[in-house]
PDB file of C-alpha atoms in Angstrom:
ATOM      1  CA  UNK A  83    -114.172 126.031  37.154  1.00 37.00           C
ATOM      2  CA  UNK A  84    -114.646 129.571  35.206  1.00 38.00           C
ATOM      3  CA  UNK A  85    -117.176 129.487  32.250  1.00 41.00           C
ATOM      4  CA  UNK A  86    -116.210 128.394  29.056  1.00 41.00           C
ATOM      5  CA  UNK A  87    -115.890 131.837  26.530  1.00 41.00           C
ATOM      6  CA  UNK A  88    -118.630 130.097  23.989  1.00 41.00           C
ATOM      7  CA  UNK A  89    -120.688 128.480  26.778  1.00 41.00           C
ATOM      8  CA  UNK A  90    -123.546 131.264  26.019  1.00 43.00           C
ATOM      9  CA  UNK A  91    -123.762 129.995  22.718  1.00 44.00           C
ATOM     10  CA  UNK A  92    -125.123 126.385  23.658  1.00 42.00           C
ATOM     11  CA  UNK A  93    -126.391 127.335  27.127  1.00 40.00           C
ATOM     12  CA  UNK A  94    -130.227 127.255  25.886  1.00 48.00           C
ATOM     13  CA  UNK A  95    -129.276 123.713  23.947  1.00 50.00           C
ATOM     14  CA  UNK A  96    -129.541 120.673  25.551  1.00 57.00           C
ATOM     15  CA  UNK A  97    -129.236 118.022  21.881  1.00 65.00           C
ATOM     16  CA  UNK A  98    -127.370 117.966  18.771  1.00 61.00           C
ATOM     17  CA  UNK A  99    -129.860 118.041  17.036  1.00 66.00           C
ATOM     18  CA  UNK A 100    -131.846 121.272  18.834  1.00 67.00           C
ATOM     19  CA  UNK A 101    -128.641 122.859  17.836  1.00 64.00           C
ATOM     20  CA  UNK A 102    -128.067 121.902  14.288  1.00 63.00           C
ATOM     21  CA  UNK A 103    -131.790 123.072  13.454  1.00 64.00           C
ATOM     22  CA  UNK A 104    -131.206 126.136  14.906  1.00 64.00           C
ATOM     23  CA  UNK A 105    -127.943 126.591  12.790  1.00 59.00           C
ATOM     24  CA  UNK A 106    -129.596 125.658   9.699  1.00 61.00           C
ATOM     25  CA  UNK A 107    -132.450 127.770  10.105  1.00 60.00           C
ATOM     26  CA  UNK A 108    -129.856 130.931  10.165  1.00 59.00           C
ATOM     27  CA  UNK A 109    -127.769 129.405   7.275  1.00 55.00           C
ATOM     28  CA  UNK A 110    -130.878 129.012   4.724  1.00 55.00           C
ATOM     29  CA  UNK A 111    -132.491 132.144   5.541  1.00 55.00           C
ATOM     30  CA  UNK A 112    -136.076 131.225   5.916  1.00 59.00           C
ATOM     31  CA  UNK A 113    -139.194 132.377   3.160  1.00 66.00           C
ATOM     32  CA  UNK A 114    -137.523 135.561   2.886  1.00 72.00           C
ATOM     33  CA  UNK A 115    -134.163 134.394   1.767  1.00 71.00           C
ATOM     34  CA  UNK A 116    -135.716 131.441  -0.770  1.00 69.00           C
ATOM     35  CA  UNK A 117    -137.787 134.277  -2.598  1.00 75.00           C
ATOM     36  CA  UNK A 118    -134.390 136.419  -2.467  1.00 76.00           C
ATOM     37  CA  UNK A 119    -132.555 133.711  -4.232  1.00 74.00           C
ATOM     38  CA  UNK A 120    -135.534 132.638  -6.858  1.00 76.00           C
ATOM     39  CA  UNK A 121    -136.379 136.297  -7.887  1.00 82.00           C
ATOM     40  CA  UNK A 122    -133.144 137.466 -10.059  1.00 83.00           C
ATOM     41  CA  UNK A 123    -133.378 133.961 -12.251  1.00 79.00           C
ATOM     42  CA  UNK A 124    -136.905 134.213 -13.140  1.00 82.00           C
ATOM     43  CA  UNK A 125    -136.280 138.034 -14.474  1.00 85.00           C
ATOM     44  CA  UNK A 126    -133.337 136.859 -16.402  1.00 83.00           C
ATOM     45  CA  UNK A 127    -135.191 133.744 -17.666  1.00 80.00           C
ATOM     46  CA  UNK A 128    -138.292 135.608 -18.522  1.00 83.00           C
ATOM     47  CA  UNK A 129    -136.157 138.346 -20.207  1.00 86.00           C
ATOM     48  CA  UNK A 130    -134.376 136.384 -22.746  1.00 79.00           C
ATOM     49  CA  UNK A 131    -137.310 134.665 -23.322  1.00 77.00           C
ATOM     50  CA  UNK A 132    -139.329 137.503 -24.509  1.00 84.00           C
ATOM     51  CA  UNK A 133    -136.767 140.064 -25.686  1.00 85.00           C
ATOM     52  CA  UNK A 134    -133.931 137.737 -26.180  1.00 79.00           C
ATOM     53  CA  UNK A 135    -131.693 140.762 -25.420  1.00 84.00           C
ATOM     54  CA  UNK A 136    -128.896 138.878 -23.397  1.00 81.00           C
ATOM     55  CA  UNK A 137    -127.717 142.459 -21.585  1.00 84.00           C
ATOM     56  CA  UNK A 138    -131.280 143.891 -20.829  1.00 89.00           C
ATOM     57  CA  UNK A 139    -131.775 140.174 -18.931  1.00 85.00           C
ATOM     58  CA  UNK A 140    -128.839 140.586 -16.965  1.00 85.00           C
ATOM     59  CA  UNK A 141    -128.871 143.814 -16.407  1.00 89.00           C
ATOM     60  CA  UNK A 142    -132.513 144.024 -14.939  1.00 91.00           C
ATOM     61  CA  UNK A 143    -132.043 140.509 -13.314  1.00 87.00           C
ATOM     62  CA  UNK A 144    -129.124 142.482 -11.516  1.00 88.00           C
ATOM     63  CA  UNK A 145    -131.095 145.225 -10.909  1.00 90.00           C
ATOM     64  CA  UNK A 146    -133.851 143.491  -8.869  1.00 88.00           C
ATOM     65  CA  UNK A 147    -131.182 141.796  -6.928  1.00 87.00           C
ATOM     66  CA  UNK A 148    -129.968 144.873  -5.901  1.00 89.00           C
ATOM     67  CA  UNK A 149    -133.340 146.528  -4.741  1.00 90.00           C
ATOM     68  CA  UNK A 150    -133.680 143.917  -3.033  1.00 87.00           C
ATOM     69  CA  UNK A 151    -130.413 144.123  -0.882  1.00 87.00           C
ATOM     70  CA  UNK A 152    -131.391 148.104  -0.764  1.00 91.00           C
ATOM     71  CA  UNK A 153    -134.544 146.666   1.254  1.00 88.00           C
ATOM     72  CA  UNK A 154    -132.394 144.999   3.475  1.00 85.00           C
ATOM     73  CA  UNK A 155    -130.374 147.668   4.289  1.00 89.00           C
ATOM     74  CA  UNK A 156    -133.358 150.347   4.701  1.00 90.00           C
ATOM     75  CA  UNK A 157    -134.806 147.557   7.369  1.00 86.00           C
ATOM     76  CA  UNK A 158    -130.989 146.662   8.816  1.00 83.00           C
ATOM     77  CA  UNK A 159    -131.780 143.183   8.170  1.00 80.00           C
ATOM     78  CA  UNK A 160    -128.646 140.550   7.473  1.00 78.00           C
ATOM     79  CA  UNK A 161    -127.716 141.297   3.781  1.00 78.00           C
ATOM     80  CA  UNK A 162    -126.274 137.885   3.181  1.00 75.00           C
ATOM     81  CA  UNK A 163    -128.848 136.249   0.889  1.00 74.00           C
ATOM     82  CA  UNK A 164    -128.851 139.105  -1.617  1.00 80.00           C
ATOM     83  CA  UNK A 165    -125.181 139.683  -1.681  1.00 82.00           C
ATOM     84  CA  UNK A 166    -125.160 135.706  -2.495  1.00 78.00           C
ATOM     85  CA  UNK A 167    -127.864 136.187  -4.863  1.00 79.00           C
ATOM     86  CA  UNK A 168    -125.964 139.379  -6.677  1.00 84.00           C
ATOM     87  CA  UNK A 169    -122.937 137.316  -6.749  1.00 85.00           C
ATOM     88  CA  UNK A 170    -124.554 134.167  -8.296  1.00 82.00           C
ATOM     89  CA  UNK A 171    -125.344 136.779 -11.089  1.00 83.00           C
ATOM     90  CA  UNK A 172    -122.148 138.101 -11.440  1.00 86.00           C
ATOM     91  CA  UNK A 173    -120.690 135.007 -11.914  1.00 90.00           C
ATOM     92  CA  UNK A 174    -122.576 133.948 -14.715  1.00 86.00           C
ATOM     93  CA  UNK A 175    -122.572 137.191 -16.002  1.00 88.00           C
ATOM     94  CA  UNK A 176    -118.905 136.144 -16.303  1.00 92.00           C
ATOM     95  CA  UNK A 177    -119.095 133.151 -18.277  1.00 93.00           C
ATOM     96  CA  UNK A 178    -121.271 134.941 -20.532  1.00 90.00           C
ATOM     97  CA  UNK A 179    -118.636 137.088 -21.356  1.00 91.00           C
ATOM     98  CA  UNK A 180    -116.357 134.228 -21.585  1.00 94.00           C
ATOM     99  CA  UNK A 181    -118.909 132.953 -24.221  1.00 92.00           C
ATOM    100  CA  UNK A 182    -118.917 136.058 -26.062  1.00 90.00           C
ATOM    101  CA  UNK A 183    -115.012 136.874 -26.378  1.00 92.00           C
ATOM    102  CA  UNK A 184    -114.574 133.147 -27.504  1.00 92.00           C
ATOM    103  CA  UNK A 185    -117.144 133.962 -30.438  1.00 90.00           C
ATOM    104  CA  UNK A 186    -120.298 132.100 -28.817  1.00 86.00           C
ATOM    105  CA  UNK A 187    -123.577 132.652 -30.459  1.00 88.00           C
ATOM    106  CA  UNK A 188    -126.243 134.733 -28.304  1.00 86.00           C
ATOM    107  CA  UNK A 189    -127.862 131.432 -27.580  1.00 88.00           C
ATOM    108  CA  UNK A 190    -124.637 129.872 -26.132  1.00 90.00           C
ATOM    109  CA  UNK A 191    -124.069 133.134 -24.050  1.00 90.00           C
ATOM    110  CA  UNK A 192    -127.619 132.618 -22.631  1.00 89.00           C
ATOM    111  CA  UNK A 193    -126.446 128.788 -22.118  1.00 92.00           C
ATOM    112  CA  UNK A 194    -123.328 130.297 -20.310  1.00 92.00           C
ATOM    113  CA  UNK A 195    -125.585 131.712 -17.747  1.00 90.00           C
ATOM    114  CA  UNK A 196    -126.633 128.539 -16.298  1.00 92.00           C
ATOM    115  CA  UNK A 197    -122.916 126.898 -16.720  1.00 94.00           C
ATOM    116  CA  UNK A 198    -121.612 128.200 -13.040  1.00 93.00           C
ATOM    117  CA  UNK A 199    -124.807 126.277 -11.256  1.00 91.00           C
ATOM    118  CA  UNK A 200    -124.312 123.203 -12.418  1.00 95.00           C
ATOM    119  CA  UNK A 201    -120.427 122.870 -11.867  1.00 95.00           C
ATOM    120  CA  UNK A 202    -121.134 124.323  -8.027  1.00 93.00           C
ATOM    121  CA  UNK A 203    -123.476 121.787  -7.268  1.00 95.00           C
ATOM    122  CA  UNK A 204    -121.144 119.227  -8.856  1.00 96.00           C
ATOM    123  CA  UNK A 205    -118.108 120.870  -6.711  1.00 96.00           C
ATOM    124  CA  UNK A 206    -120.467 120.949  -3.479  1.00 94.00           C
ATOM    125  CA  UNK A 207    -121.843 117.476  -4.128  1.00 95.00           C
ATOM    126  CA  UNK A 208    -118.329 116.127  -4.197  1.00 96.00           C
ATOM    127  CA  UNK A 209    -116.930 118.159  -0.848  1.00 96.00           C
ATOM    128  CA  UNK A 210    -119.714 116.915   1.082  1.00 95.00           C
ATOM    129  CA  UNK A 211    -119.322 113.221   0.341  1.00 95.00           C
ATOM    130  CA  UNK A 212    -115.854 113.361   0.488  1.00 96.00           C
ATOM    131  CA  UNK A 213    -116.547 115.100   3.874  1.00 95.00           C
ATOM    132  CA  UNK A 214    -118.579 111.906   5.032  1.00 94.00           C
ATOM    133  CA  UNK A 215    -116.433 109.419   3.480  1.00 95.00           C
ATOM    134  CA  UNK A 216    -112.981 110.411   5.327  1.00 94.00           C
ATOM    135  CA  UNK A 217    -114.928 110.459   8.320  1.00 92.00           C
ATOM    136  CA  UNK A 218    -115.454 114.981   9.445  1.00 94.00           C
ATOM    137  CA  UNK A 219    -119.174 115.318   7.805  1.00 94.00           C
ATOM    138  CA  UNK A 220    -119.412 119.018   6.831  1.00 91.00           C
ATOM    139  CA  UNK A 221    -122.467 119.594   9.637  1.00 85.00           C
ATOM    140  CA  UNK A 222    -120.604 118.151  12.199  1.00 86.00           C
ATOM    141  CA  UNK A 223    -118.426 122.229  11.929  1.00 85.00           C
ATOM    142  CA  UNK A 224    -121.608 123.706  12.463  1.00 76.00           C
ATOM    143  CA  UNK A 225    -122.199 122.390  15.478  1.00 71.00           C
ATOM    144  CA  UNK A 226    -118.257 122.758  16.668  1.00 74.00           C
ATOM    145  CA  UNK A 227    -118.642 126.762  15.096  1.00 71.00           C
ATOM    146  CA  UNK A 228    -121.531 127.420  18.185  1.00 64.00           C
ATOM    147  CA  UNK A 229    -119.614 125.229  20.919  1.00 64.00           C
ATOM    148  CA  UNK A 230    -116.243 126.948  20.062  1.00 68.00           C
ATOM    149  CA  UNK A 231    -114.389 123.777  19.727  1.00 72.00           C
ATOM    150  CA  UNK A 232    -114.727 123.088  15.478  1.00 77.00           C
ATOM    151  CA  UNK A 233    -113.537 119.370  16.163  1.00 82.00           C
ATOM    152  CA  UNK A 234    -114.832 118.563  19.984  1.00 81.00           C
ATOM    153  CA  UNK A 235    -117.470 116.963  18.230  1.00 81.00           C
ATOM    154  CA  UNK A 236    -115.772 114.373  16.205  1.00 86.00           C
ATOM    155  CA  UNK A 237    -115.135 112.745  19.684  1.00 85.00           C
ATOM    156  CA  UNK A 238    -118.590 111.847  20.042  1.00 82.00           C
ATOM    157  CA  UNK A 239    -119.141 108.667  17.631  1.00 86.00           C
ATOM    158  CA  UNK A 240    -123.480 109.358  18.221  1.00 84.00           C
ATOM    159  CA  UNK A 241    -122.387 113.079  16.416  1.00 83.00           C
ATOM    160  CA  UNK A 242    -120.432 111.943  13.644  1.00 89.00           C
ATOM    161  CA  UNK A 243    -122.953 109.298  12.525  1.00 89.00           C
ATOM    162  CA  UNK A 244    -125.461 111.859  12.630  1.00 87.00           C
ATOM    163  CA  UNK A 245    -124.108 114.482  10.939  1.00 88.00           C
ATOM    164  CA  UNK A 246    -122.923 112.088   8.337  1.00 93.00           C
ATOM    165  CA  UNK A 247    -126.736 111.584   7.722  1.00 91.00           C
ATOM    166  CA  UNK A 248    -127.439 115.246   7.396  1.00 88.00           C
ATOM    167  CA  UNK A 249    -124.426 116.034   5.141  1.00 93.00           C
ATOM    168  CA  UNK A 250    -125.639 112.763   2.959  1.00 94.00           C
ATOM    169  CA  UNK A 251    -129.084 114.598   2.742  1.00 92.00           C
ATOM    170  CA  UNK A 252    -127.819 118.112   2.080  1.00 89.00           C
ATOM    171  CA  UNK A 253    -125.446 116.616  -0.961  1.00 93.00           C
ATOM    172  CA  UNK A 254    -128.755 114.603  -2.557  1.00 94.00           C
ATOM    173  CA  UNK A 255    -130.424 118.035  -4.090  1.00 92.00           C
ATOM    174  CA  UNK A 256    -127.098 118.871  -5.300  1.00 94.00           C
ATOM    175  CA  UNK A 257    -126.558 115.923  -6.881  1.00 95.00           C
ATOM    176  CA  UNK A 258    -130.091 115.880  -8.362  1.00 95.00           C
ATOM    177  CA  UNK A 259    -129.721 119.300  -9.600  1.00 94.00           C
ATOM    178  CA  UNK A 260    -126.320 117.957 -11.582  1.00 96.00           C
ATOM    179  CA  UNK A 261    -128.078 115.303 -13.113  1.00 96.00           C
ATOM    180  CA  UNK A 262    -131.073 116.959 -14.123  1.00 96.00           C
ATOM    181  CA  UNK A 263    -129.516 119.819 -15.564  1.00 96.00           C
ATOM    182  CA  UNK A 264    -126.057 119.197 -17.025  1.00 96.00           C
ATOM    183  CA  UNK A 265    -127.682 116.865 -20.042  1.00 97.00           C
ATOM    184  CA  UNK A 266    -130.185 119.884 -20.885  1.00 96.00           C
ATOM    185  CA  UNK A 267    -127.127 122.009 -20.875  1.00 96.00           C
ATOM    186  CA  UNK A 268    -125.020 119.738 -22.855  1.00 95.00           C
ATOM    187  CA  UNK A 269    -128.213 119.332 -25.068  1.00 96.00           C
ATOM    188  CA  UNK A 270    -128.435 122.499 -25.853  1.00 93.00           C
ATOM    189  CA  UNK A 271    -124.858 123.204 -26.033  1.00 91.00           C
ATOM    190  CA  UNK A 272    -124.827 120.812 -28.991  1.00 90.00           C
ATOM    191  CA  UNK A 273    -127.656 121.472 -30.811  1.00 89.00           C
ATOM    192  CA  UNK A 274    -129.709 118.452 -29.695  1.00 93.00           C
ATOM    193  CA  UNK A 275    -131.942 120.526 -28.011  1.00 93.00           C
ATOM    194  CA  UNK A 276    -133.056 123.813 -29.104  1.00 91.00           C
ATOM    195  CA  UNK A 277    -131.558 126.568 -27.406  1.00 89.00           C
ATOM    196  CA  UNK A 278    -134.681 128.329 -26.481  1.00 88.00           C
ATOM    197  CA  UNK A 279    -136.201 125.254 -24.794  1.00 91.00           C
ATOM    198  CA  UNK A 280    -133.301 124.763 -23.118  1.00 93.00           C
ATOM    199  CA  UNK A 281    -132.650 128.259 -21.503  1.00 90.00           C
ATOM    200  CA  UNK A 282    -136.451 128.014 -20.610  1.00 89.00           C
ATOM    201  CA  UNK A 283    -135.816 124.762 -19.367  1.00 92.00           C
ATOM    202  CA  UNK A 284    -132.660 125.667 -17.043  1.00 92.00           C
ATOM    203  CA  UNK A 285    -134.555 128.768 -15.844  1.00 87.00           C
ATOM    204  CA  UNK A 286    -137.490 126.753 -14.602  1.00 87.00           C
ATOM    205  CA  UNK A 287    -135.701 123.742 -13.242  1.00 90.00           C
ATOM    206  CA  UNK A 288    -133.105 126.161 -11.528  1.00 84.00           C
ATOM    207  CA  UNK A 289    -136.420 127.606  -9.464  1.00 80.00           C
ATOM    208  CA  UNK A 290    -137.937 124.117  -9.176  1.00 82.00           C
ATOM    209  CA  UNK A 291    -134.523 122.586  -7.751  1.00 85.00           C
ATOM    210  CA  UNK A 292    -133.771 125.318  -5.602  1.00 80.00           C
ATOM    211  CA  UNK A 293    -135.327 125.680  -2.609  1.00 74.00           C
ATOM    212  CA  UNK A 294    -138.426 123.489  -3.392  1.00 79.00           C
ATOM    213  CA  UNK A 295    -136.051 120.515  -3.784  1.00 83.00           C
ATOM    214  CA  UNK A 296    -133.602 122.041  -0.754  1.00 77.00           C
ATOM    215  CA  UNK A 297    -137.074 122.140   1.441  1.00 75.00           C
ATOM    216  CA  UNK A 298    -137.691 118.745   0.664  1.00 83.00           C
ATOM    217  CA  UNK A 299    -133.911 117.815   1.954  1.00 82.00           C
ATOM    218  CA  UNK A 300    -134.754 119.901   5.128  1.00 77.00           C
ATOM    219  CA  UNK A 301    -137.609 118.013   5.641  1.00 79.00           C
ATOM    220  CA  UNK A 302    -136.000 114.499   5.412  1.00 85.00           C
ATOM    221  CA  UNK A 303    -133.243 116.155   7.885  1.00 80.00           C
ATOM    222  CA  UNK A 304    -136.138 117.276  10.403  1.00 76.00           C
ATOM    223  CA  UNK A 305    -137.610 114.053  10.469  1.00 82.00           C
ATOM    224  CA  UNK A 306    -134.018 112.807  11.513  1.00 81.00           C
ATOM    225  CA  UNK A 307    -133.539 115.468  14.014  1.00 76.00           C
ATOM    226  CA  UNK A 308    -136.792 114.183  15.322  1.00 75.00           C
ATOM    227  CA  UNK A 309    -136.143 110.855  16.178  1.00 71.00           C
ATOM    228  CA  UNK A 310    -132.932 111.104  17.685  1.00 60.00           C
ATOM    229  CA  UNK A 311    -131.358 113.011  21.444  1.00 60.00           C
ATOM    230  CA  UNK A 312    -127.946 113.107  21.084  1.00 61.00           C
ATOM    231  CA  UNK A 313    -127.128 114.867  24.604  1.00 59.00           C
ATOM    232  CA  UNK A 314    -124.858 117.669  24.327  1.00 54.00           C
ATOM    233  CA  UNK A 315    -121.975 115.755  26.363  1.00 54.00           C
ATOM    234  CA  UNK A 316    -118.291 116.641  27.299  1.00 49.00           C
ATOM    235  CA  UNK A 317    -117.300 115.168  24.431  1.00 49.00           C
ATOM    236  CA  UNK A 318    -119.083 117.436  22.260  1.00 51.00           C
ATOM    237  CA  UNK A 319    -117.804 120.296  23.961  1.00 48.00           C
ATOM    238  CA  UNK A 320    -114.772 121.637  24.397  1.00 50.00           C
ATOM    239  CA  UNK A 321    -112.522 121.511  27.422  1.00 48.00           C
ATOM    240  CA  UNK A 322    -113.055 123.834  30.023  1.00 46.00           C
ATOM    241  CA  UNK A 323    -109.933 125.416  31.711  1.00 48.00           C
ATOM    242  CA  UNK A 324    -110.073 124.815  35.479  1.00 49.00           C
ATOM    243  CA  UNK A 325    -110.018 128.111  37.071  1.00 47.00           C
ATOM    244  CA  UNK A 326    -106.572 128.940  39.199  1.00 48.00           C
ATOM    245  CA  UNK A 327    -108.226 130.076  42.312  1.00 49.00           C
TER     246      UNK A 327
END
């Protein structure tokens, strides 16, 4: 039998689980890539709070984002987590113009900001479940992207239950995040809240529900991934070609 083209990939990995660690490791990327993500919001927040110059905040907020990918580049380090970070920005940057063309208040236009979070955790939140309930949990394709088979997997009844776990586990700060945050938004929005508080509130608990809450996830997966040994079997990988000599 010749080697399978992706065998390199899980050569070194004997479980599931030793796998799906290492593939979340490179997907979240590590201290580095949490303070990458944190940084931009906390300018913006602290901006508006003290100058309450909608513009400057994004524009700085923008700014630090963007030294911050220069960094990368200077050190040819993976550029991912700022470009995400940069385009989180420019998407509420978006909705803040959305805010303004529709005649929204500079308070609204800072609630604006904070609009595109909550409706991507909601979106996320509901892709994952749905993910687990018709049976192809969303973790289950990271371990069929490193095997080169995306669905060899799903043979393997042991894999599918446990990456239904894991996706279950990465939608929970998601949904937290949605319920936490969309009635400060929608407090604010309407006037039941003040607008100030609620900006300040959104920029704090869009830190404090970020990675915090995401490590906590993490550790509930490792913990999982720690008392299991799913065995990379033939089922999990993909069908080798016999070789025609």
């Amino acid at each position: 039998m010749t080697p399978h083209p992706e065998a390199g990939h899980e050569a070194d990995v004997e479980t599931v689980e030793a796998l799906v660690r290492t593939q979340l490791a490179k997907a979240l990327g590590g201290r580095r890539g949490m303070v990458e993500a944190a940084v931009p919001t906390i300018v913006f927040t602290v901006l508006w709070l003290t100058t309450r110059e909608l513009q400057l905040a994004l524009a700085v907020s923008i700014g630090a984002a963007v030294l911050l990918l220069v960094a990368r580049i200077v050190q040819r380090s993976t550029v991912q987590y700022c470009v995400n970070a940069i385009f989180g920005i420019g998407i509420g940057w978006v909705f803040v113009t959305i805010s303004a063309r529709q005649g929204g208040s500079a308070d609204d236009q800072a609630l604006a900001y904070f609009l595109p979070g909550i409706i991507y955790n909601a979106g996320y939140s509901l892709v994952l479940a749905l993910t687990c309930l018709v049976g192809w949990p969303l973790v289950g394709f990271m371990v069929g992207s490193v095997t080169g088979d995306v669905t060899a997997w799903h043979h393997d009844k042991q894999v599918v239950r446990l990456c239904a776990i894991l996706t279950w586990l990465l939608a929970i700060p998601c949904v937290i995040r949605v319920l936490v945050q969309a009635p400060i938004w929608f407090g604010g929005r309407s006037g039941a809240i003040d607008a100030d508080s609620a900006v300040a509130a959104l920029g704090i608990l869009k830190i404090g529900l970020g990675w915090p809450l995401q490590l906590l996830a993490l550790l509930a997966m490792a913990w999982v991934l720690s008392r299991n040994h799913t065995p990379m079997t033939a089922s999990t990988l993909p069908a080798r070609p016999e070789s025609s000599d």
